[in-house]
PDB file of C-alpha atoms in Angstrom:
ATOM      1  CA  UNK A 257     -54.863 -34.991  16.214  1.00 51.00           C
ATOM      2  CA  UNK A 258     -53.525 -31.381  16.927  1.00 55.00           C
ATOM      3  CA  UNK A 259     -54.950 -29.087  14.636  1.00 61.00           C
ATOM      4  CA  UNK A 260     -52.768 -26.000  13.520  1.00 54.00           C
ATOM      5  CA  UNK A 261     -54.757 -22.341  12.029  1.00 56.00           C
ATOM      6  CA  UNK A 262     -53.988 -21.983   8.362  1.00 53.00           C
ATOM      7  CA  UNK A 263     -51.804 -19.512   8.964  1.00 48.00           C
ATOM      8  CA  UNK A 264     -49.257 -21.328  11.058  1.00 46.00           C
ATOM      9  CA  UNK A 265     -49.214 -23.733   8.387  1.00 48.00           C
ATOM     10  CA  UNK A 266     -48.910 -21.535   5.824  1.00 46.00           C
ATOM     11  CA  UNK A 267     -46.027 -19.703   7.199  1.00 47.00           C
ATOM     12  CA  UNK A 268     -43.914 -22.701   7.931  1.00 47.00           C
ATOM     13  CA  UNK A 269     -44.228 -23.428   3.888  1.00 47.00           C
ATOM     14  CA  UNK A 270     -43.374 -19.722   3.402  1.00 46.00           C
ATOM     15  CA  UNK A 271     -40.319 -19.104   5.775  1.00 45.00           C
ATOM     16  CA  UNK A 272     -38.151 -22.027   4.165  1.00 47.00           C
ATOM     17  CA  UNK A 273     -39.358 -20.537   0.660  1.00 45.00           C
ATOM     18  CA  UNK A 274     -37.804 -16.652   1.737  1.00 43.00           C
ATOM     19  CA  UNK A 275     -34.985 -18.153   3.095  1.00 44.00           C
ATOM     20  CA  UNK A 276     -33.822 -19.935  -0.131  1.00 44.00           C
ATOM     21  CA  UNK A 277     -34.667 -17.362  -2.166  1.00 42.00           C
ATOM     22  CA  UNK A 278     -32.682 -14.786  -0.194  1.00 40.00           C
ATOM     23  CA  UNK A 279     -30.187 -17.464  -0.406  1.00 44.00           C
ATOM     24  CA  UNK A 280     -30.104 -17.748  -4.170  1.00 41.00           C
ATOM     25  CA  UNK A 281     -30.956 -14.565  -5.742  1.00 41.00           C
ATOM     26  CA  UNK A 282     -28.265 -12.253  -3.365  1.00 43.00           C
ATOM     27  CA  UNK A 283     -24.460 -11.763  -4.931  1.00 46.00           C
ATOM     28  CA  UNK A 284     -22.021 -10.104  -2.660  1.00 48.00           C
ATOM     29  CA  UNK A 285     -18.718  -9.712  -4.073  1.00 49.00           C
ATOM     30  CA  UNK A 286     -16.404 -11.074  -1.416  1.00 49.00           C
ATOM     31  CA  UNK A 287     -13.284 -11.465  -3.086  1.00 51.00           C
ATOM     32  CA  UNK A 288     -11.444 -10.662  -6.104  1.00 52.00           C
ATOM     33  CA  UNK A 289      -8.718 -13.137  -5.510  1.00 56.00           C
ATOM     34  CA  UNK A 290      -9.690 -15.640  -3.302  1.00 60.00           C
ATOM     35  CA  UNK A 291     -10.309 -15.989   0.315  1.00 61.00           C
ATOM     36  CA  UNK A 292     -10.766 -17.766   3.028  1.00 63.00           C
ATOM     37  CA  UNK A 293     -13.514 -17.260   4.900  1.00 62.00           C
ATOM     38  CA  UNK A 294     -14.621 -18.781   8.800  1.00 65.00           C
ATOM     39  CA  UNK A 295     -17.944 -17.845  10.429  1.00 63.00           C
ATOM     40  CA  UNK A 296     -20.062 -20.137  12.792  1.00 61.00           C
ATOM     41  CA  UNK A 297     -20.872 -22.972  10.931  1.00 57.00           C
ATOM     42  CA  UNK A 298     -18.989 -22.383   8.224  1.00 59.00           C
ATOM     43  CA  UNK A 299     -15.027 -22.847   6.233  1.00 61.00           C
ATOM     44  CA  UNK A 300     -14.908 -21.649   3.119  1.00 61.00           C
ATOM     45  CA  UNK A 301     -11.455 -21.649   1.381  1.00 61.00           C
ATOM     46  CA  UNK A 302     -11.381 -20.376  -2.971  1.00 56.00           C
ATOM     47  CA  UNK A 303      -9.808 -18.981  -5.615  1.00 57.00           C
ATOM     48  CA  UNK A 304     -10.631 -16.378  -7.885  1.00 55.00           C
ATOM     49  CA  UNK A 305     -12.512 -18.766 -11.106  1.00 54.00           C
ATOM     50  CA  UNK A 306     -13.297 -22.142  -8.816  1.00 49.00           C
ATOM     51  CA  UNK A 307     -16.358 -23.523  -7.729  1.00 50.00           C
ATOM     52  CA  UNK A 308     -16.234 -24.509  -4.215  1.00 50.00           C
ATOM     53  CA  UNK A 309     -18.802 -27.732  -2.420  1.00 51.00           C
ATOM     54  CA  UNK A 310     -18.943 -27.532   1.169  1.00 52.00           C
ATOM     55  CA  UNK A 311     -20.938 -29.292   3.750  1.00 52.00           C
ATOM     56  CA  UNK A 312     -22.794 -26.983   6.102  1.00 51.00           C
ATOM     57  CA  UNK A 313     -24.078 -27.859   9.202  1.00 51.00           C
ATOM     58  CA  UNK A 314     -26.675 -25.821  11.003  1.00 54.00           C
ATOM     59  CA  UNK A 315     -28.287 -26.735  14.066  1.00 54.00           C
ATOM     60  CA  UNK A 316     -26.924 -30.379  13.478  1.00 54.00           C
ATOM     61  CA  UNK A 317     -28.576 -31.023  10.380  1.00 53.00           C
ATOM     62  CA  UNK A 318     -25.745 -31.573   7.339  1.00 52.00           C
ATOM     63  CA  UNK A 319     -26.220 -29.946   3.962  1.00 51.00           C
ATOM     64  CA  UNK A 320     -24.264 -29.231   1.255  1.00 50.00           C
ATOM     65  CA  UNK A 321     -24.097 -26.482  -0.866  1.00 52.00           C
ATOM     66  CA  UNK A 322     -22.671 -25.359  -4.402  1.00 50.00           C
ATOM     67  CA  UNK A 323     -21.151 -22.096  -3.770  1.00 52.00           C
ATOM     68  CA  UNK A 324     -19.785 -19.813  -6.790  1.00 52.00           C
ATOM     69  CA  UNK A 325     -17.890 -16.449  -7.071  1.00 48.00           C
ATOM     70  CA  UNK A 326     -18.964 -13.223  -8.528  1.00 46.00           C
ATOM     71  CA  UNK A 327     -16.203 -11.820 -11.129  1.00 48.00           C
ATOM     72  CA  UNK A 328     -16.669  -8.307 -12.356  1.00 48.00           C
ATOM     73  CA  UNK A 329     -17.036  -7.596 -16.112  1.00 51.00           C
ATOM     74  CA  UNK A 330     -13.840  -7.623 -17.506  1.00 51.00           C
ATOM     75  CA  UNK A 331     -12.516  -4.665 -20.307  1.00 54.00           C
ATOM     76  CA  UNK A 332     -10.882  -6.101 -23.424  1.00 53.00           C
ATOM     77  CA  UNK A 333      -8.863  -3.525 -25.375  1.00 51.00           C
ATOM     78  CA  UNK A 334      -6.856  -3.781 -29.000  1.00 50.00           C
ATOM     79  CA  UNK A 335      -4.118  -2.031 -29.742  1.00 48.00           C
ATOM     80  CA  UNK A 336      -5.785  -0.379 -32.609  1.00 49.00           C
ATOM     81  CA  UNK A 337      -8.442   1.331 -28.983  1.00 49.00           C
ATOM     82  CA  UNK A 338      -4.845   2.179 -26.897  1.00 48.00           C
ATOM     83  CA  UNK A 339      -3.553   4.290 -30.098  1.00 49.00           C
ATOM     84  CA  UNK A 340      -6.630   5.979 -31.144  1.00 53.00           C
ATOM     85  CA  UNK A 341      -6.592   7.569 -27.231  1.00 59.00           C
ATOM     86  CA  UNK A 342      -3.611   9.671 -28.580  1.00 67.00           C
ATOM     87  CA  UNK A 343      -1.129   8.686 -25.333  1.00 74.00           C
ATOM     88  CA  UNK A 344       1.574  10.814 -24.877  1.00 86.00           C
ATOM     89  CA  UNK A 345       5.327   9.000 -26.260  1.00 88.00           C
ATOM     90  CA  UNK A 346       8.284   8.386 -24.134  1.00 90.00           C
ATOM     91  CA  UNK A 347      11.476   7.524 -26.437  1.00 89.00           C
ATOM     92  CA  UNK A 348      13.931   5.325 -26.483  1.00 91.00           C
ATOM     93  CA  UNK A 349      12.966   2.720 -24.725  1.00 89.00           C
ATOM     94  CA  UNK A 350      14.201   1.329 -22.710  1.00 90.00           C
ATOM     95  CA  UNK A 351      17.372   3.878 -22.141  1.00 90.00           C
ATOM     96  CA  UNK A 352      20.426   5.283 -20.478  1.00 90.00           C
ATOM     97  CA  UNK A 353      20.155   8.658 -19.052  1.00 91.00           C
ATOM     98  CA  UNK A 354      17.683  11.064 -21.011  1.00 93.00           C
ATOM     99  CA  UNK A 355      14.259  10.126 -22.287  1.00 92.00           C
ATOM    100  CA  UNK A 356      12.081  12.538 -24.616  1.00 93.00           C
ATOM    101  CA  UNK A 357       8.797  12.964 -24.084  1.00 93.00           C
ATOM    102  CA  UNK A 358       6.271  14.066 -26.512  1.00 91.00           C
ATOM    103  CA  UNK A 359       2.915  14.738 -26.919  1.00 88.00           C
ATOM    104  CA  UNK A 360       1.598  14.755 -30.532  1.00 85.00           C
ATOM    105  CA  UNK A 361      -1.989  14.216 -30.003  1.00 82.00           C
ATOM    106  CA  UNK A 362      -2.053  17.423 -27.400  1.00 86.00           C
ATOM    107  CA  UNK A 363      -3.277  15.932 -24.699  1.00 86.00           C
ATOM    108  CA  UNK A 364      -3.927  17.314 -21.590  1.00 91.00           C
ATOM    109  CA  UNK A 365      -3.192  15.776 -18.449  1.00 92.00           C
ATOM    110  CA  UNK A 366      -0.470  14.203 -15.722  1.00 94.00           C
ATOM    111  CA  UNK A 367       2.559  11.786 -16.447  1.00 93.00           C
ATOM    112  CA  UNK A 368       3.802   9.718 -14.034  1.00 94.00           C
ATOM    113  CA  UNK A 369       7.301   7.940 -13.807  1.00 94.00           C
ATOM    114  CA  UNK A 370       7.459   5.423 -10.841  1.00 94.00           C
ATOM    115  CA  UNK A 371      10.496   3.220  -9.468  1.00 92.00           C
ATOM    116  CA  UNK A 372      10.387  -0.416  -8.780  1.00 90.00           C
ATOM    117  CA  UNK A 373       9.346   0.184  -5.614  1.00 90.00           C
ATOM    118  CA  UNK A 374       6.367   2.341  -6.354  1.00 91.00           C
ATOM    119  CA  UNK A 375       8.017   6.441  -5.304  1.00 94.00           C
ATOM    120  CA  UNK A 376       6.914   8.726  -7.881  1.00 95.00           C
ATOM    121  CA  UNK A 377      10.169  10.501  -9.417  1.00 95.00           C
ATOM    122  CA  UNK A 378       9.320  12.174 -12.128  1.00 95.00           C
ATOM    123  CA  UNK A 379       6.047  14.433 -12.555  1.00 95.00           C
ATOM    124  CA  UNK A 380       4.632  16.760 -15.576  1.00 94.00           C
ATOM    125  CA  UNK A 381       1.788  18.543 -16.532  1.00 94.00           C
ATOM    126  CA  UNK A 382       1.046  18.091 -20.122  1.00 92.00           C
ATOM    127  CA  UNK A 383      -1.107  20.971 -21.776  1.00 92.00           C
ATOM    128  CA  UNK A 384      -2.161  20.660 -26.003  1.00 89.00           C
ATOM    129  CA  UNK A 385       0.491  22.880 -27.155  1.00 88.00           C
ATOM    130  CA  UNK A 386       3.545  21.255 -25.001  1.00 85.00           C
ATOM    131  CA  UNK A 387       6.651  21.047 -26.669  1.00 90.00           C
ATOM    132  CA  UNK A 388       9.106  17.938 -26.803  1.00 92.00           C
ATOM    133  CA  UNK A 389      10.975  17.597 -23.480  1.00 93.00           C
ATOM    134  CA  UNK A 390      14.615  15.874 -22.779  1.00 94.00           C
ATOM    135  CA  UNK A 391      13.658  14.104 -19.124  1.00 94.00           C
ATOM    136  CA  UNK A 392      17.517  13.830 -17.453  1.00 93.00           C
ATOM    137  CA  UNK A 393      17.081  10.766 -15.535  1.00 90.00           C
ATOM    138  CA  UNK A 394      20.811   9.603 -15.519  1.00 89.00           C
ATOM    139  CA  UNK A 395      20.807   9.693 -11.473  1.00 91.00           C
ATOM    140  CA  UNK A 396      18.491   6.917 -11.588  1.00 93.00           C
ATOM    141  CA  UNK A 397      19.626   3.124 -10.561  1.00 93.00           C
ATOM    142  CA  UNK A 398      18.784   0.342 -14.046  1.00 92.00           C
ATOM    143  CA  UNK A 399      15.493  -1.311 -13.859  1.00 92.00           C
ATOM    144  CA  UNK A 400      11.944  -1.318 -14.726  1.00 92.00           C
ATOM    145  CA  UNK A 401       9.841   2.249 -13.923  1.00 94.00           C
ATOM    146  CA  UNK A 402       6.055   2.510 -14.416  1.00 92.00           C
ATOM    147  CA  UNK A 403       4.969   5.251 -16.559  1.00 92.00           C
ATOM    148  CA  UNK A 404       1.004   6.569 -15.818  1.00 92.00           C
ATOM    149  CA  UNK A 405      -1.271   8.710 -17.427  1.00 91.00           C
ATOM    150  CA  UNK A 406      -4.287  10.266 -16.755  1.00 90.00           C
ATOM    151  CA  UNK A 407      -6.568  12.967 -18.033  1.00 88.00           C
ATOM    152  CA  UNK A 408     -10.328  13.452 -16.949  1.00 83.00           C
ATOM    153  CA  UNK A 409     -11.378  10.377 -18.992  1.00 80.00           C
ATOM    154  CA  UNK A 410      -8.803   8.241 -18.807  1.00 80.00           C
ATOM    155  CA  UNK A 411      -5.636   6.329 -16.611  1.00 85.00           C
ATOM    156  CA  UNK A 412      -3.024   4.218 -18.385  1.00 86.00           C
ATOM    157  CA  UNK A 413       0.622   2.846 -17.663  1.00 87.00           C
ATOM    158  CA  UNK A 414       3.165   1.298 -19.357  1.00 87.00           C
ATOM    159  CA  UNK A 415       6.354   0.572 -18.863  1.00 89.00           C
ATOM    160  CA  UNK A 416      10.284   2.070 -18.721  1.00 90.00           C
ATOM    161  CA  UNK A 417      13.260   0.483 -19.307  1.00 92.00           C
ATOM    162  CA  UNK A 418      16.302   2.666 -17.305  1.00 92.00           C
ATOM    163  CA  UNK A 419      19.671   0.528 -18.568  1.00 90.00           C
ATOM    164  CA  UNK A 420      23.004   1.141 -17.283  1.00 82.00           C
ATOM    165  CA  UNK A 421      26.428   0.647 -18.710  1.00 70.00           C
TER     166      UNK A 421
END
């Protein structure tokens, strides 16, 4: 009978013990969407919210494993939060040529106007005592326009409705 030191012994119970727990107790976020994913031994196709079983297969030995996804906190606002920030208001909307835009909590920071395709076309600074503004936007084709704001705290958007008669 071959006799092994304790310590040979010992580490063979240990190394299988690290490797699951390195297994287990590490998150990488790897997706926020899905993925697929392809790397030696393993296929790995998901979706953001699934749990995915696959069968690995190292060195020739099959195993399968429960794999799971890591999804970031998510932020749940009420209107009652968005109105207490004190956002800056674009009226009518939606409209035809000429938007006003005021700013009655005096707010400091950048509006953004944004086409469907994403090209910024309108920009203004907004400082506390900024009057009401008529925006001329009358050159501009109908359609949907994202409207951001941001200040040092804070980045919101909404949206703009440009109709045409």
């Amino acid at each position: 009978m071959n006799r092994y030191p304790l310590w040979v012994i010992a580490g063979l119970l240990w190394l299988p013990a690290a490797c699951l727990a390195q297994i287990t107790t590490e998150r990488h976020v790897v997706s926020a969407s899905g993925d697929q994913l392809t790397g030696g031994f393993l296929d790995l196709t998901f979706t953001l919210g699934e749990w995915t079983t696959g069968p690995l297969q190292p060195s020739g030995s099959s195993l399968t494993a429960n794999l799971g996804f890591h999804q970031a906190d998510l932020m749940v606002s009420d209107l009652e939060e968005w109105l207490d920030l004190g956002l800056p208001a674009l009226y009518p909307n939606p409209f035809n040529q000429e938007i006003i835009l005021s700013n009655p909590a005096h707010r400091t920071g950048t509006l953004q106007i944004l086409d469907p395709q994403g090209h910024l076309v309108v920009t203004r600074q907004l400082l506390p005592q900024s009057a009401p503004e008529t925006i001329w936007m009358g050159t501009l084709p109908a359609g949907a326009y994202i409207v951001r704001f941001s200040d040092h705290q804070h980045q919101t958007s909404s949206s703009l409705t440009i109709l045409k008669q």
